[in-house]
Coordinates of C-alpha atoms in Angstrom, one line a residue:
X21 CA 50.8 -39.4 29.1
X22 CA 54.4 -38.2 27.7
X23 CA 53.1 -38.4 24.5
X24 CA 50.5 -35.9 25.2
X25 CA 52.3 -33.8 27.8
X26 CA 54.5 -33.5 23.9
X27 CA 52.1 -32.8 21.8
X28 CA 51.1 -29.6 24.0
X29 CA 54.8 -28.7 24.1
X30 CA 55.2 -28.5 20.7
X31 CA 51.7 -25.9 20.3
X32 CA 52.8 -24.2 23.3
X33 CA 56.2 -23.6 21.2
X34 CA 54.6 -23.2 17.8
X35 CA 52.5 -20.4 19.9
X36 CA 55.8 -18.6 20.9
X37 CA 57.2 -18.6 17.6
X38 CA 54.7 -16.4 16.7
X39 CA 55.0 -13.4 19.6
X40 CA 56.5 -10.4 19.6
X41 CA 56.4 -9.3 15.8
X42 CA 58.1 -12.6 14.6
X43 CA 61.1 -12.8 16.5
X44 CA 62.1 -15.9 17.5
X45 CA 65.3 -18.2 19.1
X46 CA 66.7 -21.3 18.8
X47 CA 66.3 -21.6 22.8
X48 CA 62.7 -20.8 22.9
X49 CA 62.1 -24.5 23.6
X50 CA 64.2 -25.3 25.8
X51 CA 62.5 -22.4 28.1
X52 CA 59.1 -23.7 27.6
X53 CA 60.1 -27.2 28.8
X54 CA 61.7 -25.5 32.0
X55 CA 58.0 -24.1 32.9
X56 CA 56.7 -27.3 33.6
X57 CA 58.2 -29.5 36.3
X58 CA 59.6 -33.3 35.9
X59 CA 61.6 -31.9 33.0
X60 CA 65.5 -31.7 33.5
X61 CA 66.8 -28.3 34.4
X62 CA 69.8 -29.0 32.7
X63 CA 69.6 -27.1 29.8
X64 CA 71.8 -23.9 29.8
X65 CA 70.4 -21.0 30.6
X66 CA 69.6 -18.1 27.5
X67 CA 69.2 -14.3 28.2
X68 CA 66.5 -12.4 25.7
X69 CA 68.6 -9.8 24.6
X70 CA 67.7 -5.8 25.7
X71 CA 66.1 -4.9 22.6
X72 CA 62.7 -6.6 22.8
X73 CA 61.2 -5.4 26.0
X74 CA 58.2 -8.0 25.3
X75 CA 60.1 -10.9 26.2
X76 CA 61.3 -8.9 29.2
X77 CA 58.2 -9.0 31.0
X78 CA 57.4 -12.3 29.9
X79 CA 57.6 -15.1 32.8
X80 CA 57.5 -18.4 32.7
X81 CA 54.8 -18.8 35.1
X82 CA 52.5 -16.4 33.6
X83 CA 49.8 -16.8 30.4
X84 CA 51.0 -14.7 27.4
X85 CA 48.9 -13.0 25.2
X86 CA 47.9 -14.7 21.8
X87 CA 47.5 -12.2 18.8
X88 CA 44.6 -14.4 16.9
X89 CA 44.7 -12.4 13.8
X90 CA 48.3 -13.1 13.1
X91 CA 48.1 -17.0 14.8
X92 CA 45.7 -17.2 11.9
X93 CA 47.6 -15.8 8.9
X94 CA 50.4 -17.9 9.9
X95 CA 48.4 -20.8 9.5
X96 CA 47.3 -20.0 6.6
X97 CA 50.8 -19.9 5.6
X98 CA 52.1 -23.1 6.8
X99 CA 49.2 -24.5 5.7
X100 CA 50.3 -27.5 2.7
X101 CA 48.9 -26.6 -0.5
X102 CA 48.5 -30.4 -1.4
X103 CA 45.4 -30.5 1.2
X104 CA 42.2 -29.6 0.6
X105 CA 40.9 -26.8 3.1
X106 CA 38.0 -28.3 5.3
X107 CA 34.7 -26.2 4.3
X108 CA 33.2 -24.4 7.5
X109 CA 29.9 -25.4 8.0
X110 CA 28.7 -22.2 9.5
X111 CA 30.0 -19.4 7.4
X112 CA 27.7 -16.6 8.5
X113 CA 29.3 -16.4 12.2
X114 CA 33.0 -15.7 11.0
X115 CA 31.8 -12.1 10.2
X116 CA 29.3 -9.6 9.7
X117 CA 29.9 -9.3 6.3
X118 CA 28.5 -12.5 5.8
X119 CA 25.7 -12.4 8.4
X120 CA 22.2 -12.8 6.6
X121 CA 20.8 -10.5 9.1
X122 CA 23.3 -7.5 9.0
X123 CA 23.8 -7.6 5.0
X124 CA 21.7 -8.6 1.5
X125 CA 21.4 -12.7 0.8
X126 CA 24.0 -12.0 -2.4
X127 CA 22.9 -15.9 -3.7
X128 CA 19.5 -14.3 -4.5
X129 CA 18.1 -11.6 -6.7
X130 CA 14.9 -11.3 -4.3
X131 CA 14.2 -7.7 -2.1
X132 CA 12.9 -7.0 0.9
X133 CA 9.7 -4.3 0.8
X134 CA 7.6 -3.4 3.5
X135 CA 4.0 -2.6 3.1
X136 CA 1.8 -1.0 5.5
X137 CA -1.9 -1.6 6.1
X138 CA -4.2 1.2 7.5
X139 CA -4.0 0.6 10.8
X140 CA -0.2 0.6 11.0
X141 CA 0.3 -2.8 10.8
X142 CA 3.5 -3.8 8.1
X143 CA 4.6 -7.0 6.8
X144 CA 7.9 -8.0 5.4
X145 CA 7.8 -9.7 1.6
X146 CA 10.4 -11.2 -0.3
X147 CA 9.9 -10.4 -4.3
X148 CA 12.3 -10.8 -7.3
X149 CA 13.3 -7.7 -9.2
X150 CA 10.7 -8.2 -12.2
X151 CA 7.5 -7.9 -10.0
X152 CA 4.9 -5.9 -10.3
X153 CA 2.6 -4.2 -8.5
X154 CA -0.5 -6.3 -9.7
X155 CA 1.4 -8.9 -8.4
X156 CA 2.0 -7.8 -4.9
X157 CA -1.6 -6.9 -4.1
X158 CA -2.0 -10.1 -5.4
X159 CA 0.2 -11.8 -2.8
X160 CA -0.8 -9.5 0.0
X161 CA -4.5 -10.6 -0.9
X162 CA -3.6 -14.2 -0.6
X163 CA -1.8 -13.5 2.8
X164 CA -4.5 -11.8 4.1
X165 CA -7.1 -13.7 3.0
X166 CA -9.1 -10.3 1.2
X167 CA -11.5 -10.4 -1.3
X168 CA -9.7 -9.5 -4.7
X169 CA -11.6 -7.2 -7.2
X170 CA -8.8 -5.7 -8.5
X171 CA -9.2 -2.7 -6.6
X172 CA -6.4 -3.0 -4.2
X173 CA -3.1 -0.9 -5.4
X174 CA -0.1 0.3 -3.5
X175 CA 0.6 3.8 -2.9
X176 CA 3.5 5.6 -2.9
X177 CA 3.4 7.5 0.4
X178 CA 6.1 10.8 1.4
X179 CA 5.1 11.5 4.8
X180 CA 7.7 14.5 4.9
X181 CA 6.8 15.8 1.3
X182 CA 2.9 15.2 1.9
X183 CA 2.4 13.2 -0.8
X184 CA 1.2 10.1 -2.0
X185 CA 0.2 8.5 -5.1
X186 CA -1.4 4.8 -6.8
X187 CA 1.5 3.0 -8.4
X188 CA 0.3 1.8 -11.4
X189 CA -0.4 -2.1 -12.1
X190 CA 2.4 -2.4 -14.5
X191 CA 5.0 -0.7 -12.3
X192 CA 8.2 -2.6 -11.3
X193 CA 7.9 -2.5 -6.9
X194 CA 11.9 -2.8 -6.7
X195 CA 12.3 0.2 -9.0
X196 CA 10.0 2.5 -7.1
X197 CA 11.4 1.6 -3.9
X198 CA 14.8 2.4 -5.0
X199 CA 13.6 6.2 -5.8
X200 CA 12.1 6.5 -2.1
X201 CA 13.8 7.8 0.6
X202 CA 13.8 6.3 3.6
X203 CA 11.3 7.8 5.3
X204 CA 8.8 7.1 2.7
X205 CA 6.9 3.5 2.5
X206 CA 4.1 1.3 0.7
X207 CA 0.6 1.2 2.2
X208 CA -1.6 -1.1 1.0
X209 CA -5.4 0.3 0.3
X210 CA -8.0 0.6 -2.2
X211 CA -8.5 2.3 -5.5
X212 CA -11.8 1.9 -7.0
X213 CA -11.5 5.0 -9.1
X214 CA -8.0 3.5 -10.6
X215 CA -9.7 2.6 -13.8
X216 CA -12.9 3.8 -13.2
X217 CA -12.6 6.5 -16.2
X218 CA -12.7 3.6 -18.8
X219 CA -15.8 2.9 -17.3
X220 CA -17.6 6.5 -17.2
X221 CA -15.2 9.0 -18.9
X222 CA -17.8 11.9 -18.9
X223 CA -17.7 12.1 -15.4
X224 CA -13.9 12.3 -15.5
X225 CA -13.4 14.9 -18.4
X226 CA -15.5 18.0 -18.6
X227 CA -16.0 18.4 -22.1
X228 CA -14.7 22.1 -21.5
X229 CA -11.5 20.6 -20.6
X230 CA -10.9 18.6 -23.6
X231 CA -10.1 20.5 -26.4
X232 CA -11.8 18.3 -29.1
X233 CA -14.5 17.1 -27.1
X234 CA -16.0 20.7 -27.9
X235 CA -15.7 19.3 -32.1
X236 CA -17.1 15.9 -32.0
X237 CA -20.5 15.7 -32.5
X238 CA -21.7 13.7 -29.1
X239 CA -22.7 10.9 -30.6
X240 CA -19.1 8.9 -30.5
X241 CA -17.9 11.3 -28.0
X242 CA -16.8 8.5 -25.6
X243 CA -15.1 6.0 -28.4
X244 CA -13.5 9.0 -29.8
X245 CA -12.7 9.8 -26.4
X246 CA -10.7 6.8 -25.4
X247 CA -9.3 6.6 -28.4
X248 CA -7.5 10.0 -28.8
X249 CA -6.3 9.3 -25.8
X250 CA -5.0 5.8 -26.2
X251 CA -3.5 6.5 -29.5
X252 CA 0.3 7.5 -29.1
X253 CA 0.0 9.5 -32.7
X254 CA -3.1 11.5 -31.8
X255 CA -2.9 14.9 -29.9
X256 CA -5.5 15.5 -27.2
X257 CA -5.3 18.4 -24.9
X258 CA -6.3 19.0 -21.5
X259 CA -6.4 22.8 -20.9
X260 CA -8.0 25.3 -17.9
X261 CA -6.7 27.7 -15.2
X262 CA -4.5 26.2 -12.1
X263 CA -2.9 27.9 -9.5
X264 CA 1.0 26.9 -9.5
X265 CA 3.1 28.1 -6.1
X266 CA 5.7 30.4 -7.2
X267 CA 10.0 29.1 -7.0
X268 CA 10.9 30.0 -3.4
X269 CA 7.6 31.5 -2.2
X270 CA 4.4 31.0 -0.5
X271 CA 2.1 32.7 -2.6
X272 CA 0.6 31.1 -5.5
X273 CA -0.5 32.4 -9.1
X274 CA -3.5 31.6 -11.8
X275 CA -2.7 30.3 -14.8
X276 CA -4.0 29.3 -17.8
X277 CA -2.4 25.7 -18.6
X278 CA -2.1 22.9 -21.2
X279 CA -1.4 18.9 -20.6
X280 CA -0.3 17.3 -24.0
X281 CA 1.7 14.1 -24.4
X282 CA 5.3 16.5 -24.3
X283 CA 4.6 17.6 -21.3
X284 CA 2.8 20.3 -19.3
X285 CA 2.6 23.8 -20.4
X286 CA 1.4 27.5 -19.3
X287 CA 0.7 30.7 -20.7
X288 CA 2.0 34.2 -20.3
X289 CA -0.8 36.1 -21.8
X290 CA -4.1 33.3 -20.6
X291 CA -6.1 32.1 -23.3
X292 CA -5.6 34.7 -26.1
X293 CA -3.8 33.8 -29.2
X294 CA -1.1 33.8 -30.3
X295 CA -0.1 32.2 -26.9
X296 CA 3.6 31.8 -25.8
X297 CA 3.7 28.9 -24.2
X298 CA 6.5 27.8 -21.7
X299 CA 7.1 24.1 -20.2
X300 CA 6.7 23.7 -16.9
X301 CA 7.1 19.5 -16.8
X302 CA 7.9 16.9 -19.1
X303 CA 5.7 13.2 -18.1
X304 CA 8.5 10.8 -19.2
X305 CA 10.4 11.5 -15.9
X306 CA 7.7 12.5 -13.4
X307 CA 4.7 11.4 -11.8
X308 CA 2.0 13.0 -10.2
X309 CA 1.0 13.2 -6.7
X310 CA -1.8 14.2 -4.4
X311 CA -1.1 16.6 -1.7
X312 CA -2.5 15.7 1.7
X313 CA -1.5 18.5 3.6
X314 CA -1.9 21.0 1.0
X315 CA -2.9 23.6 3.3
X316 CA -1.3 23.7 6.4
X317 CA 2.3 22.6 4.7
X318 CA 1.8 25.3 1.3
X319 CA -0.5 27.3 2.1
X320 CA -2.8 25.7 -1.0
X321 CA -5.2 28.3 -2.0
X322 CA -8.2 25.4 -2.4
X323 CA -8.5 22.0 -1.1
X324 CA -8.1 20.3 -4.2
X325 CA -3.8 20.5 -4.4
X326 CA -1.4 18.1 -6.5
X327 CA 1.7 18.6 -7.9
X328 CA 4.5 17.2 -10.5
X329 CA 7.4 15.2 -9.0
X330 CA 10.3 14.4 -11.0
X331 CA 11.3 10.8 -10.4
X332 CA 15.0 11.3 -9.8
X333 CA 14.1 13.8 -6.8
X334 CA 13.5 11.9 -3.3
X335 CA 13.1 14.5 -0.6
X336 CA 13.3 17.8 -1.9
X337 CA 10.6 20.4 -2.4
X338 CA 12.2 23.0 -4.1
X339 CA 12.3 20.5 -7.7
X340 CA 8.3 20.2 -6.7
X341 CA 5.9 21.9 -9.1
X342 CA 2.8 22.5 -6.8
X343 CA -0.5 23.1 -8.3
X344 CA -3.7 23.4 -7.4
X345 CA -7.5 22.9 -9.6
X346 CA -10.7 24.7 -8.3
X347 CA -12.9 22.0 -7.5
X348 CA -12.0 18.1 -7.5
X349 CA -13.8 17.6 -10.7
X350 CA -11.0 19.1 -12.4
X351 CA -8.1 18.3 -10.2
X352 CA -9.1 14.5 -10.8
X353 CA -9.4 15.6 -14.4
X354 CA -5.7 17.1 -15.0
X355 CA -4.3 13.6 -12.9
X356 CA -6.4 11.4 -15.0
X357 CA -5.1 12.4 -18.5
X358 CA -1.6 13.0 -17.1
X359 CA -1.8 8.9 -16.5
X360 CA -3.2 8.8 -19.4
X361 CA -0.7 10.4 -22.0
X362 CA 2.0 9.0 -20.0
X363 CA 1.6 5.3 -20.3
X364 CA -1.6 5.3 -22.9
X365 CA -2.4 1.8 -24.0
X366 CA -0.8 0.1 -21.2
X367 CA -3.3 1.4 -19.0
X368 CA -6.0 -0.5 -20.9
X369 CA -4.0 -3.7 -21.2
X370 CA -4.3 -3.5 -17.2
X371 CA -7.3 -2.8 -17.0
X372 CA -8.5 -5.5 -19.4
X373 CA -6.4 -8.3 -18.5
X374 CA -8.7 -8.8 -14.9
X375 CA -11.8 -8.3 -17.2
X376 CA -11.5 -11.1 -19.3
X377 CA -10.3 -13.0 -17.1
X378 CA -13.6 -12.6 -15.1
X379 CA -15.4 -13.1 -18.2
X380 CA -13.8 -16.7 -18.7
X381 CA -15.0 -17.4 -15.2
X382 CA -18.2 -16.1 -15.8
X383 CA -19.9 -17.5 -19.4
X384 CA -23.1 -15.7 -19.1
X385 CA -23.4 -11.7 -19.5
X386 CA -25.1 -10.2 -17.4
X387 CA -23.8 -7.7 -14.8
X388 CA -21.3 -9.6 -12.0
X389 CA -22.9 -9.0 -8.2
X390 CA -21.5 -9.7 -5.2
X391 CA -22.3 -12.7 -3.1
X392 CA -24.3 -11.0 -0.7
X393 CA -26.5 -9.6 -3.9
X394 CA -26.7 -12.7 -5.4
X395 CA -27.8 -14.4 -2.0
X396 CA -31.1 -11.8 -2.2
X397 CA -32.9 -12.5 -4.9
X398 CA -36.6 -11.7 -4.0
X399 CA -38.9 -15.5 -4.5
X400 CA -42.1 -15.8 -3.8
X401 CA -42.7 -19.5 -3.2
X402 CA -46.5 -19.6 -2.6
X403 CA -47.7 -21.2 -6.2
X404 CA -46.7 -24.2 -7.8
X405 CA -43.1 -22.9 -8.9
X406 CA -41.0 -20.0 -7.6
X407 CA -41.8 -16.9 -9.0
X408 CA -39.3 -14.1 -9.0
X409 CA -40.3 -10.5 -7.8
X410 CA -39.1 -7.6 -9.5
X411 CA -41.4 -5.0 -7.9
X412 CA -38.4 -3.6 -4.7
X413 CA -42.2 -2.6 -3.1
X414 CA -43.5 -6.2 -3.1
X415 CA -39.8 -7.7 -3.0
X416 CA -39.6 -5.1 0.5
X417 CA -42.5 -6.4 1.9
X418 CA -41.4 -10.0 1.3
X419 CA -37.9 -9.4 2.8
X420 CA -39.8 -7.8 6.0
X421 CA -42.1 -11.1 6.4
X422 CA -39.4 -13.5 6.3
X423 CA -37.5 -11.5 8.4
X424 CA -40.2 -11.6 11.4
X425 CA -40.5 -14.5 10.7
X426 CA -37.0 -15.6 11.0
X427 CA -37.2 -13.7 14.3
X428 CA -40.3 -15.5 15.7
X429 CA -38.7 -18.6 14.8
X430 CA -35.7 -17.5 16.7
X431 CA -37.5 -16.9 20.0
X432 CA -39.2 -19.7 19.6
X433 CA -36.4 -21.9 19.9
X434 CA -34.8 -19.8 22.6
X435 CA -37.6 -20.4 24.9
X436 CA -37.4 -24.5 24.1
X437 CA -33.6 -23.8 25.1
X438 CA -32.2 -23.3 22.1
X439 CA -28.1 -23.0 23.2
X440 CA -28.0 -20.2 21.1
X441 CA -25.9 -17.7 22.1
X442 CA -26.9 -14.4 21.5
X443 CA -31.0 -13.4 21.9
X444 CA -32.6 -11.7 18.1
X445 CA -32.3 -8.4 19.5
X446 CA -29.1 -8.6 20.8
X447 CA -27.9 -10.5 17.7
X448 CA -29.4 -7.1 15.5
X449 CA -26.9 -4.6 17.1
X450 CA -23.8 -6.2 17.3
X451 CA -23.9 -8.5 13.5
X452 CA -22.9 -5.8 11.6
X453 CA -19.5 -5.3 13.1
X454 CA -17.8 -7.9 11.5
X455 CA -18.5 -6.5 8.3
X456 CA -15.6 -4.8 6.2
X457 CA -17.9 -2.1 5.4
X458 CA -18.4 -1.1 9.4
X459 CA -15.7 1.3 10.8
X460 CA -17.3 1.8 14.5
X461 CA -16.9 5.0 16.2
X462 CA -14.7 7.1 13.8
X463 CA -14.8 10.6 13.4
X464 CA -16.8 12.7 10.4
X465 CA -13.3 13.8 9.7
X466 CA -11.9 10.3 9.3
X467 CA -14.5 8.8 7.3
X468 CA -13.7 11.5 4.3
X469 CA -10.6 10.7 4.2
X470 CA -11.6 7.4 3.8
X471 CA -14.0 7.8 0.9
X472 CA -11.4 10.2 -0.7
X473 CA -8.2 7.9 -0.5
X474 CA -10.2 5.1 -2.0
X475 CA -11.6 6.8 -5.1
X476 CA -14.5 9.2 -4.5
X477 CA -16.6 6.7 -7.3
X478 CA -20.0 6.2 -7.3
X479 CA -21.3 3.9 -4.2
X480 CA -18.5 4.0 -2.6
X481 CA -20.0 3.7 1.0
X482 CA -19.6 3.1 5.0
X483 CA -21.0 2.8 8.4
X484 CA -20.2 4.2 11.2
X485 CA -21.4 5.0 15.1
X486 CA -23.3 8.4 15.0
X487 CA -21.0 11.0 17.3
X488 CA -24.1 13.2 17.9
X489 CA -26.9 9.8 19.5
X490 CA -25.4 6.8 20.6
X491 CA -28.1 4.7 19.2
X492 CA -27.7 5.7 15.8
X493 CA -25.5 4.9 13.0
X494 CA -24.1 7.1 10.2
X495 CA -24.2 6.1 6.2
X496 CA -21.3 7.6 4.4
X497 CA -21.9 8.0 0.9
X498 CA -19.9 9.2 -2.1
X499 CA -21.9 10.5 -5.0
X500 CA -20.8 13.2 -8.0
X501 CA -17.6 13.0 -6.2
X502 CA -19.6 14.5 -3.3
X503 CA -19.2 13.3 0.6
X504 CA -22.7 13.0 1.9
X505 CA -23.9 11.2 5.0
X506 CA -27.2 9.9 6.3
X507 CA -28.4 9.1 9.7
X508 CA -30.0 5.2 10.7
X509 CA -32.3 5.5 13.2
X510 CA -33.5 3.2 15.4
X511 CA -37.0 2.6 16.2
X512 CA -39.5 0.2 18.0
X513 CA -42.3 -1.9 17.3
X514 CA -44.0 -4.9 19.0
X515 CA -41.0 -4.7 21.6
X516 CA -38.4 -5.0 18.2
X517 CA -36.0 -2.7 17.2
X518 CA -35.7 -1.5 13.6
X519 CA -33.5 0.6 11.6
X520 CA -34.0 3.0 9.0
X521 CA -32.7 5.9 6.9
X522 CA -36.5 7.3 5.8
X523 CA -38.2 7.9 9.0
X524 CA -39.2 4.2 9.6
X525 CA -40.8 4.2 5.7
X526 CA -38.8 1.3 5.5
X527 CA -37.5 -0.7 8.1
X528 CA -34.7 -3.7 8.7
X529 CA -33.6 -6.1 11.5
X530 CA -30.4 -4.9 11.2
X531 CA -27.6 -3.3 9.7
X532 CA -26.7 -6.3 7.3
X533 CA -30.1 -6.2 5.8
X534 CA -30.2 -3.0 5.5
X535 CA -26.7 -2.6 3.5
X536 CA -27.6 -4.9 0.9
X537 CA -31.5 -4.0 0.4
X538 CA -30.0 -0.8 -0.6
X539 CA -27.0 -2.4 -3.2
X540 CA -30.1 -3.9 -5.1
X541 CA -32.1 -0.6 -4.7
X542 CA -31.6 2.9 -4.5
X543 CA -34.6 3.9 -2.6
X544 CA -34.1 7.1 -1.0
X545 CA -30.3 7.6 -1.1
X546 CA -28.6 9.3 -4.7
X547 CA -27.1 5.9 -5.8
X548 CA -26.8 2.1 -5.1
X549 CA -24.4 1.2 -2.6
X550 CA -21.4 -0.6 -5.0
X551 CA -18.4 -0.6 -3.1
X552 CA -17.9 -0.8 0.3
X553 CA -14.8 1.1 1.7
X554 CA -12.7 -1.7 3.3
X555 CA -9.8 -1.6 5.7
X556 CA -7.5 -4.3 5.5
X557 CA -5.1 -5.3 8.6
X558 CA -2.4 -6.9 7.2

């Protein structure tokens, strides 16, 4: 018991050596030991002297304050250099610099980016420096389980600005995020029109746009084509009249401009020559953006804006060279070969990389379906062997026998008791709403956006509830880079319902059936339904 009653002496007096800025006296102990009873009192007695006015107002039967920041330099002080410092097992709660939470993990060159889904949803990932953007849709696919066709892209998105653009495949994520501010973000959506022009370049470049295209001879057009445009030492040229918003105004002007791998010029005096030309944006440092609020924010003249941002400027319109195409024929044009001359052969090398790898997956040639196409292959099993039907009349008419008879077989069973769930007709108008290509009861409004934020290809496609008859669903249907929509009916017979898009010509269970008789046949509509236009919730 002494011994301790000691030991807590001796801190108490260490403690008190350490008070009032350092000063200290050879009878500080002796008045510690007369706090404490069953000590003798027969020490003599020390006065503090009148300078210090801290030990004043100290008393012997009080607590006194303990600076910890000073306690703690002095033991760092007296500490013996001969013994190793025990490690602290829990560094991140001595400050916040050290916190994981409140500062960057400095043991790891991985980054924090947010993406956001369409439906406002974000997730958090953790990438290194050297990813790309491939390679995030990639891991976003995996984590949410999505179907990948190499259509999914991020997008660079400046709410503020109004603007938002595709990164491209190759792009470093880390990099792009450190030249957003911070109200911009990722979302994550599809792009089927991101390499679509390798595909069908006609559609993309009207040949009065292309200034050699008017000399070939049409026979090699779309070889010569790609490669002018691929070849760094060639020199295509995109050329026709934009509308470019004046410095510090609202009004816009017309003018006659050229794209070439320097940069992008205009002329004083239109399309005569001689022509002065002047530069109006290099494509080294800049990208190009669409403007979704072209109207209502700049006062766009048409509905088909985009304009030049240079990369080094975050959130500031002035640097912003705003322009604007007469149709969106040519606005997708003058974006197309701006991607185009920028980057050249690396675009290819993205786009090819997925197709060969699908080709090593796949060793025959022909053309690669979906499931749902390859599941609905018309047979006709009434010989000897299957036979397969290539007529879409006869291969209707078979599709519309086995499904009644799938349905007679399914009322069948429900009147034995079959425990299943749902009854036929039921089962018809609710199925389809767990397919990616069904969007429920969105506005007209909504559904362009859609279709234009995701490519505006051929076949691009959705569903929707009709606003106008609540038994009726809407097709949406890009075609030409045209919006067009037409209405499913639904329609009775033998106490069934049906639905059709050609006045009951032709007529499906439901919805399901109906999608994906029209991805193997065109029937009534412009084009094939190809890609359905998906929203992802991450």
């Amino acid at each position: 018991m002494n011994a301790s009653m000691d030991s807590m002496y001796t801190t108490q007096t260490d403690t008190v050596l350490l008070l009032n800025n350092g000063y200290m006296h050879a009878s500080h102990h002796h008045h510690m030991h007369a706090a404490y009873p069953g000590h003798s009192q027969s020490h003599h007695h020390h006065t503090p002297p009148p300078s210090s006015p801290s030990r004043e107002k100290a008393q012997h039967s009080q607590p006194m304050h303990i600076q910890t920041v000073r306690c703690l330099q002095e033991e760092h002080q007296l500490r013996p250099a001969s013994l190793p410092a025990i490690p602290n097992p829990f560094p991140e709660l001595c400050s916040p610099a050290g916190s994981p939470v409140l500062s960057p993990i400095q043991t790891s060159d991985n980054h924090i980016v947010k993406v956001w889904s369409e439906d406002g949803a974000g997730k958090v990932v953790e990438i290194p420096a050297d990813m790309t953007a491939r390679d995030v849709c990639q891991l976003l696919v995996y984590k949410s389980h999505c179907v990948d066709d190499n259509a999914w892209t991020l997008v660079e998105h400046h709410p503020i600005l109004g603007l938002e653009r595709c990164l491209e495949d190759h792009e470093l994520v880390v990099q792009v995020q450190a030249s957003m501010s911070s109200d911009s973000k990722f979302l994550f959506r599809k792009n089927y029109a991101k390499y679509e022009f390798f595909r069908n370049p006609p559609n993309f470049f009207p040949e009065q746009m292309v200034a050699w295209c008017q000399e070939s001879d049409g026979s090699n057009a779309v070889v010569c084509f790609l490669q002018n445009f691929l070849n760094a030492s060639s020199c295509p040229e995109i050329q026709g009249y934009l509308y470019m918003k004046e410095p510090g105004r609202k009004s816009w002007k017309k003018l006659y401009m050229f794209l070439r791998r320097s940069g992008l010029y205009y002329s004083t005096k239109g399309t005569s020559k001689p022509r002065p030309l002047q530069l109006l944006s290099d494509l080294e440092d800049s990208n190009i953006f669409t403007i979704i609020t072209g109207r209502k924010l700049h006062n766009a003249p048409t509905d088909y804006p985009f304009c030049i941002k240079p990369s080094k400027v975050r959130s500031d319109c002035k640097e912003l060279k705003m322009l604007c195409a007469e149709d969106e024929q040519s606005r997708t044009c003058w974006m197309t070969a701006f991607r185009l001359l920028k980057y050249g052969i690396i675009l290819y090398q993205s786009y090819s990389v997925p197709q060969q790898r699908k080709a090593s997956v796949l060793p025959f040639s022909a053309p690669v379906r979906s499931v749902s196409e390859n599941s609905l292959v018309a047979m006709d099993f009434s010989g000897r062997t299957g036979r397969i039907i290539d007529n879409p009349v006869e291969a209707q008419s078979a599709a519309l026998e086995e499904g009644q008879t799938w349905r007679k077989r399914s009322q069948r069973m429900n009147a034995l008791g079959s425990p299943s769930p749902l009854h036929p007709s039921s089962l018809s108008t609710v199925i389809h709403r767990t397919q990616v290509w069904f969007h429920g009861r969105i506005m007209r409004e909504d559904a362009h956006k859609m279709i234009i934020q995701q490519g505006q290809v051929d076949g691009l496609f959705l569903l929707r509830d009709s606003q106008s008859n609540p038994k009726a669903f809407v097709l949406t249907l890009c075609h030409h880079q045209k919006i067009k929509h037409f209405q499913i009916l639904p329609c009775e017979e033998d106490g069934q319902v049906f639905f059709s898009l050609d006045d009951s010509a032709t007529k499906f269970t439901d919805l399901i059936h109906l999608v994906e008789f029209y991805q193997l046949n065109r029937g009534v509509l412009p084009c094939k339904l190809k890609h359905p236009c998906t929203a992802v919730a991450l």
